[in-house]
Coordinates of C-alpha atoms in Angstrom, one line a residue:
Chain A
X1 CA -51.1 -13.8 109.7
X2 CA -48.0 -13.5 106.7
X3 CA -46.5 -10.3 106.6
X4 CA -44.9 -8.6 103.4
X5 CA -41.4 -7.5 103.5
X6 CA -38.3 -4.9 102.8
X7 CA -37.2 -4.9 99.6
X8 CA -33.6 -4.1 98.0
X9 CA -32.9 -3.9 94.8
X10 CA -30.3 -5.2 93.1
X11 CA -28.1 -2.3 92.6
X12 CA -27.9 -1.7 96.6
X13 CA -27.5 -5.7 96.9
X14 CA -24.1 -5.8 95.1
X15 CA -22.9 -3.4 97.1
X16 CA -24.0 -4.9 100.1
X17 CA -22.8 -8.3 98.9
X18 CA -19.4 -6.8 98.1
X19 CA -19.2 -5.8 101.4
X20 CA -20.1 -9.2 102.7
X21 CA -17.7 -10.9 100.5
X22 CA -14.7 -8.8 101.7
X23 CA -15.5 -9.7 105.7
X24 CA -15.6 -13.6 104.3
X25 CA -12.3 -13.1 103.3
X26 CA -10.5 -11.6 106.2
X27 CA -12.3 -13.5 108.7
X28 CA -16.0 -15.0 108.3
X29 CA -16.9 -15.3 111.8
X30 CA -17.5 -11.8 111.5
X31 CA -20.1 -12.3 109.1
X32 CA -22.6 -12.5 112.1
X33 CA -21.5 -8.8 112.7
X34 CA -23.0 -7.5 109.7
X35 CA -26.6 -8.7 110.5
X36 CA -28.8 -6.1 110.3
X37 CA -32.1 -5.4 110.3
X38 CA -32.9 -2.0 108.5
X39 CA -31.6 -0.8 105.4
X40 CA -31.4 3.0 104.4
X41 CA -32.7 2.0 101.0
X42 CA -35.1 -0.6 101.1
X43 CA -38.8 -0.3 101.7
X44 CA -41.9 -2.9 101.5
X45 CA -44.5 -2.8 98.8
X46 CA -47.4 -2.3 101.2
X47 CA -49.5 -4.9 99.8
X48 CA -50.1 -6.5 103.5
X49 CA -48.9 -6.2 106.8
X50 CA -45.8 -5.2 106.7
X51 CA -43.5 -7.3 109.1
X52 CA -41.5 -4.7 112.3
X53 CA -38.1 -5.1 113.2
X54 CA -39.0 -6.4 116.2
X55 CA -40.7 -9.7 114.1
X56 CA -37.3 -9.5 111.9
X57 CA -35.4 -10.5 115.0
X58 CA -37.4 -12.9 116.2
X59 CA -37.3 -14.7 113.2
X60 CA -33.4 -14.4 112.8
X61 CA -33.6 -15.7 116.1
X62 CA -35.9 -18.6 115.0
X63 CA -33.6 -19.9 111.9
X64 CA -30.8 -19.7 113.9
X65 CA -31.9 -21.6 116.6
X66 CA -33.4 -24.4 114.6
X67 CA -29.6 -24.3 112.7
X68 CA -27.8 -24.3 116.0
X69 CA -26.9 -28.3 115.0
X70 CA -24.8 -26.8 112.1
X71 CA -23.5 -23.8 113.9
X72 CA -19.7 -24.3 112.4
X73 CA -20.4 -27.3 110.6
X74 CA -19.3 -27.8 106.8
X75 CA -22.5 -28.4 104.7
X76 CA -20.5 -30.5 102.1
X77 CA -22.2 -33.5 101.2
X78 CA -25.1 -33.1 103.6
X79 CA -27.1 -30.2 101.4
X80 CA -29.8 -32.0 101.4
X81 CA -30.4 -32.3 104.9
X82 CA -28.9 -28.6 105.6
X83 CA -32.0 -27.2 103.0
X84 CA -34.9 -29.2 103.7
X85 CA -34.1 -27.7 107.4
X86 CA -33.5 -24.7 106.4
X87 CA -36.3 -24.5 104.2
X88 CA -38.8 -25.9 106.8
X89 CA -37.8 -23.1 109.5
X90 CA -37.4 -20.2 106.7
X91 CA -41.5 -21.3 105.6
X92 CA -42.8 -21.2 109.4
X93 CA -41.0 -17.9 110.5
X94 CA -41.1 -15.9 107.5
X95 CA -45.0 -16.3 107.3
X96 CA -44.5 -14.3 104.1
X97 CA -47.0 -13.7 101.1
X98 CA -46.4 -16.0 98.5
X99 CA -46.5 -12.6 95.6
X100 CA -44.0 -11.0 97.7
X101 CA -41.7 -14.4 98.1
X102 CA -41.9 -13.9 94.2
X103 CA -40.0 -10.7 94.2
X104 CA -36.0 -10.8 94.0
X105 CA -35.5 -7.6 96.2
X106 CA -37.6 -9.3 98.6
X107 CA -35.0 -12.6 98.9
X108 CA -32.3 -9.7 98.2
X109 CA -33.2 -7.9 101.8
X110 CA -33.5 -11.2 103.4
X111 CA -30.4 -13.2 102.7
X112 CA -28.1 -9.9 102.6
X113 CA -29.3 -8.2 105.7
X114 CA -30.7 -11.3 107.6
X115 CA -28.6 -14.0 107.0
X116 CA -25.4 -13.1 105.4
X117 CA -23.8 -16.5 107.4
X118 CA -25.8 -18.6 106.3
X119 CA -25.0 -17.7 102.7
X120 CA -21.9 -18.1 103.5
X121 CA -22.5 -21.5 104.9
X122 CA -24.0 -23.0 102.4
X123 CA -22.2 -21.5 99.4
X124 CA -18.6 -20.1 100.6
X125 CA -18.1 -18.2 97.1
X126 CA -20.9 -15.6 97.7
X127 CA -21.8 -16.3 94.2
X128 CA -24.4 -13.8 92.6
X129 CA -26.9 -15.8 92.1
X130 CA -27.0 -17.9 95.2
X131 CA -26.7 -14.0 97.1
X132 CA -28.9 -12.1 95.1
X133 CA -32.5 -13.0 95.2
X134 CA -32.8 -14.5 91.8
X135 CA -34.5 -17.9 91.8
X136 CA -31.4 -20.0 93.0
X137 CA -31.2 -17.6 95.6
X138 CA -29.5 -20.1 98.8
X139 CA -33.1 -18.8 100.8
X140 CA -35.2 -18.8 97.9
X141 CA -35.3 -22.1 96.1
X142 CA -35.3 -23.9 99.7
X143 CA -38.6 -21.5 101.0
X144 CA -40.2 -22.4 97.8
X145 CA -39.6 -25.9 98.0
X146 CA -41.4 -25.9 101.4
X147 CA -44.2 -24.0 100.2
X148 CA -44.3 -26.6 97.2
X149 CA -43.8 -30.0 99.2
X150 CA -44.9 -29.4 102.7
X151 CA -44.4 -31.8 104.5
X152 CA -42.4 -34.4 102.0
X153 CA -39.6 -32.0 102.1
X154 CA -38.5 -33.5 105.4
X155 CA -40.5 -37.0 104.8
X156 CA -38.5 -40.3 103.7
X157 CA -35.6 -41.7 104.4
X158 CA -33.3 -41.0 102.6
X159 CA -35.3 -37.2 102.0
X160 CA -34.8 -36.1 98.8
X161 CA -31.8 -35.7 97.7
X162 CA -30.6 -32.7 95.4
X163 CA -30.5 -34.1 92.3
X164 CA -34.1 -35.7 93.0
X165 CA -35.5 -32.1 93.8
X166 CA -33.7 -29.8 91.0
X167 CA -35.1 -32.3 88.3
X168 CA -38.8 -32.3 90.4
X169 CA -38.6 -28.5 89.7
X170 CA -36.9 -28.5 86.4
X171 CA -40.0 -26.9 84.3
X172 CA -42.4 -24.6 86.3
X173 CA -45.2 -25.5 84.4
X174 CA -45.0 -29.0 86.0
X175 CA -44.6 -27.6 89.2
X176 CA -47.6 -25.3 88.5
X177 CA -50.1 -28.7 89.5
X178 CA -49.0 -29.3 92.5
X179 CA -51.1 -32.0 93.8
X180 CA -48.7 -33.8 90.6
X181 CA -46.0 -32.9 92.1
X182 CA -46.8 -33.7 95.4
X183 CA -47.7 -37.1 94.4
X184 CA -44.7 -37.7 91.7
X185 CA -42.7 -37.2 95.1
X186 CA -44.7 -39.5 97.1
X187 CA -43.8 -42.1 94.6
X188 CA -39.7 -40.9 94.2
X189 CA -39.7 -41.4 98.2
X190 CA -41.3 -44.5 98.3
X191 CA -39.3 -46.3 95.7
X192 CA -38.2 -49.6 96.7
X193 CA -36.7 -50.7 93.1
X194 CA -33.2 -52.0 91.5
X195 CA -30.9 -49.1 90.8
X196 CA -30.4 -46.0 92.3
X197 CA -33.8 -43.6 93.2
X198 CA -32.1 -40.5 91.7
X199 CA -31.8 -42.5 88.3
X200 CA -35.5 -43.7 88.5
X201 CA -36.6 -40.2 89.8
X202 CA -35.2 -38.4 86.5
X203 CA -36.4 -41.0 84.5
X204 CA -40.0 -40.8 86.0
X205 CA -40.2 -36.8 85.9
X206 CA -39.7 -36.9 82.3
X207 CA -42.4 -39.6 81.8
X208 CA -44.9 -37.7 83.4
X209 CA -43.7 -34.7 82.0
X210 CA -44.1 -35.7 78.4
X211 CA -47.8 -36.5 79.6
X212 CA -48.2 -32.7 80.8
X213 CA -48.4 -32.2 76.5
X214 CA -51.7 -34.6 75.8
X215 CA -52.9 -34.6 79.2
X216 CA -54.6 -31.2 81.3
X217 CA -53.9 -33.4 84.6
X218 CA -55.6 -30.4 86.3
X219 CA -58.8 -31.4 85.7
X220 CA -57.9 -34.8 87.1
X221 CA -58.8 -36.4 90.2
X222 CA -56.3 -37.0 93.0
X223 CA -56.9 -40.9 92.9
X224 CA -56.4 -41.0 89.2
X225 CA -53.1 -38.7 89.1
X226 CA -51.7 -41.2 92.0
X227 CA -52.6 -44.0 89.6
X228 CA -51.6 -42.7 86.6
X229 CA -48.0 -41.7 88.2
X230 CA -48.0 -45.2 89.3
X231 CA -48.5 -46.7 86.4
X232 CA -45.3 -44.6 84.8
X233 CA -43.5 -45.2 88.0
X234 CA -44.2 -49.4 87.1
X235 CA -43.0 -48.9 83.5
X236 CA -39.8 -47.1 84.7
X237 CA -39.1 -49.9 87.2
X238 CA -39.5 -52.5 84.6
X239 CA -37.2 -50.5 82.5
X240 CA -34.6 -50.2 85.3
X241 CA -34.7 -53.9 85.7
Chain B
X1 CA -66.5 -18.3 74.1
X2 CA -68.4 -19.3 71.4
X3 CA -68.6 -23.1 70.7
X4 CA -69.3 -24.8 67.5
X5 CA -70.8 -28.1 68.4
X6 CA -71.1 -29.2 65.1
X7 CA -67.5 -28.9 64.4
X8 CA -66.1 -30.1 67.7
X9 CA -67.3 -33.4 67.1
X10 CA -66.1 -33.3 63.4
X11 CA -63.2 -32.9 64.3
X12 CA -62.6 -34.8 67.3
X13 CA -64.5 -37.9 66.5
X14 CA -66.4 -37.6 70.1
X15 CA -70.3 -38.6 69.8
X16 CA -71.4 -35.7 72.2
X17 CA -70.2 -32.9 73.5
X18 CA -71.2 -33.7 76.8
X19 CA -68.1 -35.6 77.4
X20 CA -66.3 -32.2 77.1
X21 CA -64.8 -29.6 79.7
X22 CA -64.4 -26.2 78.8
X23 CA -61.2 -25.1 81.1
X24 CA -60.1 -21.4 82.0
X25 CA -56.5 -21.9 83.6
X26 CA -54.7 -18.7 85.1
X27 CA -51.3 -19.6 86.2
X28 CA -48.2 -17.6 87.3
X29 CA -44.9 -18.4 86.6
X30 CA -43.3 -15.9 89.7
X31 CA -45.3 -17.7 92.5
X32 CA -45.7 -21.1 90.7
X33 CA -49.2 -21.5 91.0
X34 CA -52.2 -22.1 88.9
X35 CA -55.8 -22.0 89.7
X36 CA -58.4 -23.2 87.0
X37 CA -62.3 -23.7 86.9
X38 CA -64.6 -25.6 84.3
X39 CA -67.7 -26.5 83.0
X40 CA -68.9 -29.3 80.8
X41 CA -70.3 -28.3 77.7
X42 CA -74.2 -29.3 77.5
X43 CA -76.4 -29.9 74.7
X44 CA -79.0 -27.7 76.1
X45 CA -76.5 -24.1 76.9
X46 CA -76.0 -23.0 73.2
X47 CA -72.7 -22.1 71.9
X48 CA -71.7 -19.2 74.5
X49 CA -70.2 -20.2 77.3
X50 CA -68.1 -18.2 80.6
X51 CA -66.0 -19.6 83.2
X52 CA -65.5 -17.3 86.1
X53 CA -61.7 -17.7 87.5
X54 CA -61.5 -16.3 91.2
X55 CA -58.0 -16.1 91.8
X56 CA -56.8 -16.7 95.5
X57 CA -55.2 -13.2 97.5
X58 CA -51.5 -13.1 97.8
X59 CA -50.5 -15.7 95.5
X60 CA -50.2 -14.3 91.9
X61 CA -46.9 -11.8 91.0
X62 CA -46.2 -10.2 88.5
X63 CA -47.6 -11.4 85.3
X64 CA -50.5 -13.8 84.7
X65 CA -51.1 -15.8 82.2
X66 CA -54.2 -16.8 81.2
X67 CA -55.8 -19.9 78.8
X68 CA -58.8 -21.9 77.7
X69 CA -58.7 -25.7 77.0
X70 CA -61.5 -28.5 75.6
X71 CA -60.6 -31.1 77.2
X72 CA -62.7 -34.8 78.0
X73 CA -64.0 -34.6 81.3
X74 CA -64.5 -38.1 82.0
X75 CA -63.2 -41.1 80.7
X76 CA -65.2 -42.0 77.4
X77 CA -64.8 -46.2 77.1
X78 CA -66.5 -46.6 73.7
X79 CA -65.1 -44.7 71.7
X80 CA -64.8 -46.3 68.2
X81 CA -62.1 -45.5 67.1
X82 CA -58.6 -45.9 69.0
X83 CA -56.9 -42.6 67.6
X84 CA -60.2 -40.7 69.1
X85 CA -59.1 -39.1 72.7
X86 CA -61.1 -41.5 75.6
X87 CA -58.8 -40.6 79.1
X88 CA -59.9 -38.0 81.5
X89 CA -57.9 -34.7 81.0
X90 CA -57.3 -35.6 77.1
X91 CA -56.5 -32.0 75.7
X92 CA -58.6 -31.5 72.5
X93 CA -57.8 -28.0 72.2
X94 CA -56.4 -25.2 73.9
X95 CA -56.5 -21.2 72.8
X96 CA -53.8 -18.9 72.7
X97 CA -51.8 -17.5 76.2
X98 CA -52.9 -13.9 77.2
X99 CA -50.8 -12.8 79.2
X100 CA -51.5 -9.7 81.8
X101 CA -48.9 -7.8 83.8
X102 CA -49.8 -6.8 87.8
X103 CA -48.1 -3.4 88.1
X104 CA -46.9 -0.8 86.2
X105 CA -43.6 -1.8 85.0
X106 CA -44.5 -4.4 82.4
X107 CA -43.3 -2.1 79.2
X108 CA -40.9 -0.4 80.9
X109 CA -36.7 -1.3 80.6
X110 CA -35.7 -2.8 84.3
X111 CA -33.5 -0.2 85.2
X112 CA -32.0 1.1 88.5
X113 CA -30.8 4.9 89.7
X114 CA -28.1 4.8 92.4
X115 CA -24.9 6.4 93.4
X116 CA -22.1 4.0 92.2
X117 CA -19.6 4.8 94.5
X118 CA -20.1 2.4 97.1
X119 CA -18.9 -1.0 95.5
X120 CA -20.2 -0.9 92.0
X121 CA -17.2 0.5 89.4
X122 CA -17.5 4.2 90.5
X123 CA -16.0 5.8 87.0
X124 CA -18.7 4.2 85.0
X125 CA -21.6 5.9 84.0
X126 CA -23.4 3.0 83.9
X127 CA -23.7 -1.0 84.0
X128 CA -25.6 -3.5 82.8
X129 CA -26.1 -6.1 84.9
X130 CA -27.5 -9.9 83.3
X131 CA -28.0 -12.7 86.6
X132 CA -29.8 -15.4 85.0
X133 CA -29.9 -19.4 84.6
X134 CA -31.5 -19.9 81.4
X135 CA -31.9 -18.1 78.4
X136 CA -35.7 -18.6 78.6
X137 CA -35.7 -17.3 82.3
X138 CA -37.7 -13.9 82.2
X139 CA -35.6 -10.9 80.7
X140 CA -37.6 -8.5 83.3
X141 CA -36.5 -10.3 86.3
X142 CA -33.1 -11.3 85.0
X143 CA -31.8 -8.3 83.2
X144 CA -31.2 -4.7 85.2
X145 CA -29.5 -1.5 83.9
X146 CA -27.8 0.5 86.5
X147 CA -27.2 3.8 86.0
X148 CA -24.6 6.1 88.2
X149 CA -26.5 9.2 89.5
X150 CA -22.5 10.4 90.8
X151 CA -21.4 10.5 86.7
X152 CA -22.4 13.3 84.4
X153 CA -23.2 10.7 81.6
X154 CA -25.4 8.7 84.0
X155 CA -27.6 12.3 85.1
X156 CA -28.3 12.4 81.5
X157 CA -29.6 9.7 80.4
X158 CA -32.0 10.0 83.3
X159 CA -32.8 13.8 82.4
X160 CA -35.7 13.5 79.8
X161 CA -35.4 17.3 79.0
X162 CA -31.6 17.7 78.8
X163 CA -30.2 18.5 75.4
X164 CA -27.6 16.2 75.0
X165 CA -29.7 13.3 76.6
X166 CA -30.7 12.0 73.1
X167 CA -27.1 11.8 72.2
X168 CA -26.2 10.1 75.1
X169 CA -29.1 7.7 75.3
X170 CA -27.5 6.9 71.5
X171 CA -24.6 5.8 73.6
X172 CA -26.3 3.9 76.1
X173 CA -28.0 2.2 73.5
X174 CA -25.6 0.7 72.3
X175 CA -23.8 -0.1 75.3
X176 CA -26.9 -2.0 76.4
X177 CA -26.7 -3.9 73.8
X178 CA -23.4 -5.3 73.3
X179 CA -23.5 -6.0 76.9
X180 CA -26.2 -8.3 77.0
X181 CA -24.6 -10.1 73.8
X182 CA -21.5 -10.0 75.6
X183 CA -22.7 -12.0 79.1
X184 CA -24.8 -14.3 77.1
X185 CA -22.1 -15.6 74.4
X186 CA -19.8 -15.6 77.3
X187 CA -22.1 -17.7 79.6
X188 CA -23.6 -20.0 76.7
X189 CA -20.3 -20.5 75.1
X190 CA -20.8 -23.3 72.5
X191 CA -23.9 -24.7 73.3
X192 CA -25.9 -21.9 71.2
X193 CA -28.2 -23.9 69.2
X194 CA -29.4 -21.4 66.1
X195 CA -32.5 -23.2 65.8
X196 CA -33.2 -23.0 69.6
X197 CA -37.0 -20.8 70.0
X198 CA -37.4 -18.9 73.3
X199 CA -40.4 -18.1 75.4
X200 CA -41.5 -15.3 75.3
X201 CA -40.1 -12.3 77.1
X202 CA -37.4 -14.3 78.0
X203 CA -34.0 -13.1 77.9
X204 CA -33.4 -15.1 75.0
X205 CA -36.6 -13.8 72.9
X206 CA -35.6 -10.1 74.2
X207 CA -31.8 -10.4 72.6
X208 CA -32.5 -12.9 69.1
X209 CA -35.0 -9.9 68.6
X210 CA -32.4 -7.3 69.1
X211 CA -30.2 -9.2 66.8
X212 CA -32.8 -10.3 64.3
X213 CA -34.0 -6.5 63.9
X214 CA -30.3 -4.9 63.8
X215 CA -28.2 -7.7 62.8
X216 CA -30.8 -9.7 60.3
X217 CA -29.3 -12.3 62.0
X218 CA -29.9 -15.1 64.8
X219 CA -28.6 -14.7 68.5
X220 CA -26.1 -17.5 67.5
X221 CA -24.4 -16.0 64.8
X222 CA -24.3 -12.6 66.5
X223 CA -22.7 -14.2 69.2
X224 CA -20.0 -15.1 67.3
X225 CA -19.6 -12.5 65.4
X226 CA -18.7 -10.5 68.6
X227 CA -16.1 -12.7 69.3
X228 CA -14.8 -13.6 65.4
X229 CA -15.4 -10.4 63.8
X230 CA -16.0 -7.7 66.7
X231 CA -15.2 -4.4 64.2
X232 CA -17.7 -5.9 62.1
X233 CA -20.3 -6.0 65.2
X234 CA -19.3 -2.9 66.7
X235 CA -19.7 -0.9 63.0
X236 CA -23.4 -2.3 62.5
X237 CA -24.6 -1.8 66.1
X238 CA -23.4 1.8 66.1
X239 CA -25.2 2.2 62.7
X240 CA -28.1 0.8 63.5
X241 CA -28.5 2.7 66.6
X242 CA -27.3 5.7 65.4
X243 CA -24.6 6.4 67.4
X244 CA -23.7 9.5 68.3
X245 CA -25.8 11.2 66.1
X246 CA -27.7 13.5 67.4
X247 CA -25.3 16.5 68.9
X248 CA -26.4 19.2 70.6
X249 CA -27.6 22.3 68.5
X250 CA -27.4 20.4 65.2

């Protein structure tokens, strides 16, 4: 089953935010404190089954337990590993609608009321746009990586690393095909080549980008997408070389 | 949609039309998805042709967007001629983007009701508020007016049939306005490029229209002029909105 959820607009989210900001600053373990379920002003779009409070806490409950490993830990240069967690546990407790995942007073209710630590844990200056539920949204962009990777999120070793994964979802139009993007990943995490993957990741995204123009890879077959990517994946290593 | 047959060869050098898809794509840029179906043209179907389009529950917010391609179907080996398009997924050609809104608030300005005294400036009647990464980020999702139910200013401009609300709405207007200009030259800085085109309905489209239709001017030169000439801004935006004009009783 997904559920639908609250939703706070943005006007009620800066003051909240506000609010959270001011408890960072005098003492953020208090942060936890401010976790709250409800909101006076907020209200679903009844477009599905609408998720109870009860469900709410059980999924805080959820996240946090799966986070307990970073429980007072600095994220620093481990953000890739800190989101691809994060956004694995967000995807299986949330359960939500993908349309309502799309709305920003839907992220807004969730990482104001729900998770103002983690916020805070991720990005200490409670910046508006990785608070509010705009697309960088610290909740947001890690969910919808999930829903857009699956499984590769978490897959390779080293996973993907930031730079690898805000190039991969540069354009939304590439994202759109997302068997393409699924398999342009495959290839990033499987790279073996001279010179470092990031540098042969950007490369390759914009090679198959630029094919997006000529090419409707929609219509394609899986087994001729992998090949094709490969083929641009060959011609970058030879570049790199 | 009608196909010419005769004419898609001409002009595509293909030796049958059998080769070719006809593609309906409906994609969403909110929930990132796109779902598409096709058919390959036949000799024997005439020249109308429908692709149905089911689109999947829960996954498209919003707007939609919606689009028909010719494209090759299958790889076509013998072509004879290199610059003829021979690769499965060629695009021969694609028709404009319609574009649908889900909901009611497509043509409306995004704006917001609520009681500023909490944390937002509480002596303000209202606030335009801009959160955005890219100029060509939608200018619904990005952009939000706020107005402050606790200010007399704020009740009316939401008060359709108060007499002073066309006066103040003159007001608000123009506040709109040189706010938006305001966060974007500050966040852009230099990197305005006048030549730069922006989606559609992106913030960028939304404010080079305001300044093309009030300023006869780009969003790049408007930009600066608010910071290298900002009488000479302020006295053409309040013209052109006709500030203040219209008082009570007159």
């Amino acid at each position: 089953m997904l559920y639908v959820y609250p939703r706070l607009s943005r006007g009620h989210s800066l003051s909240r935010l506000a609010e959270i900001r001011e408890v960072s600053q005098l003492d953020p373990e208090r942060l936890a404190d401010l976790i709250q379920f409800q909101h006076p002003n907020s209200a679903p779009v009844a477009t599905g089954t609408l998720v109870s409070t009860d469900r709410l806490t059980t999924i805080r409950e959820e996240v946090s337990l799966e986070m307990e490993d970073w429980k007072n830990r600095i994220v620093g240069t481990s953000s890739a590993s800190y989101d691809s967690r994060l956004g694995t546990i967000l995807h299986s407790s949330l359960k939500i609608v993908p349309a309502d995942a799309a709305s920003e007073d839907v992220w807004n209710f969730l990482s104001l009321m729900l998770f103002p630590d983690f916020l805070y844990q991720r990005f200490p200056n409670l910046s508006d746009e990785r608070c509010l539920g705009t697309p960088r949204n610290t909740l947001r962009r890690v969910w919808l990586r999930r829903e857009i990777l699956g499984d590769l999120l978490t897959a390779g070793s080293p996973i993907l690393g930031e730079d690898e994964l805000v190039g991969l979802f540069e354009r939304t139009a590439f994202v759109r095909n997302r068997r393409l993007v699924r398999v342009v990943a495959e290839v990033v995490l499987n790279y073996k080549g001279n010179g470092a993957r990031s540098e042969f990741a950007r490369r390759l995204y914009k090679r198959v980008r630029m094919s997006t123009g000529p090419f409707l890879w929609d219509v394609v077959g899986i087994d001729q997408i992998r090949s094709n990517v490969e083929r641009a994946a060959h011609h970058v290593s030879q570049q790199m070389h | 949609m009608v196909i010419n047959a005769a004419e898609l060869l001409r002009s595509t050098g293909l030796l049958s039309i059998e080769h070719v898809l006809l593609v309906a794509q409906v994609e969403c840029s909110s929930t990132l998805v796109r779902t598409t179906n096709s058919l390959f043209l036949s000799e024997d179907k005439g020249s109308a042709y429908t692709v149905d389009v089911r689109l999947p529950p829960g996954q498209y917010a919003s707007q939609i967007s919606a689009s028909l391609h010719l494209v090759l179907g299958h790889d076509v080996p013998t072509v004879p001629d290199p610059t003829i398009a021979s690769r499965t997924g060629a695009r021969l050609a694609s028709s404009e983007v319609s574009k649908l809104e889900l909901g009611a608030k497509g043509s409306l300005f995004p704006t917001e009701a609520l009681d500023f005294s909490g944390s937002l400036p509480s002596g303000v009647p209202w606030l335009m508020n801009l959160t955005y990464e890219d100029l060509d980020d939608a200018f619904l999702g990005a952009a939000r007016l706020f107005v402050n139910t606790a200010h007399p200013a704020g009740r009316v401009a939401l008060d359709n049939e108060h007499a002073n609300a066309p006066l103040i709405r003159s007001a608000l207007r123009v506040d709109i306005v040189r706010s938006l200009i305001l966060q974007v030259a500050s966040q852009e800085r230099s990197v305005f490029d006048a030549s730069r085109e922006f989606d559609p309905e992106s913030i960028g489209h939304v404010i080079a229209s305001f300044c093309k239709h009030e300023f006869k001017a780009d969003l790049a030169s408007v930009a600066r002029m608010i910071t290298s000439d900002p009488i000479e801004f302020e006295t053409r935006m309040q013209a052109a909105f006709g500030y203040l004009q219209q008082l009570d009783g007159e």
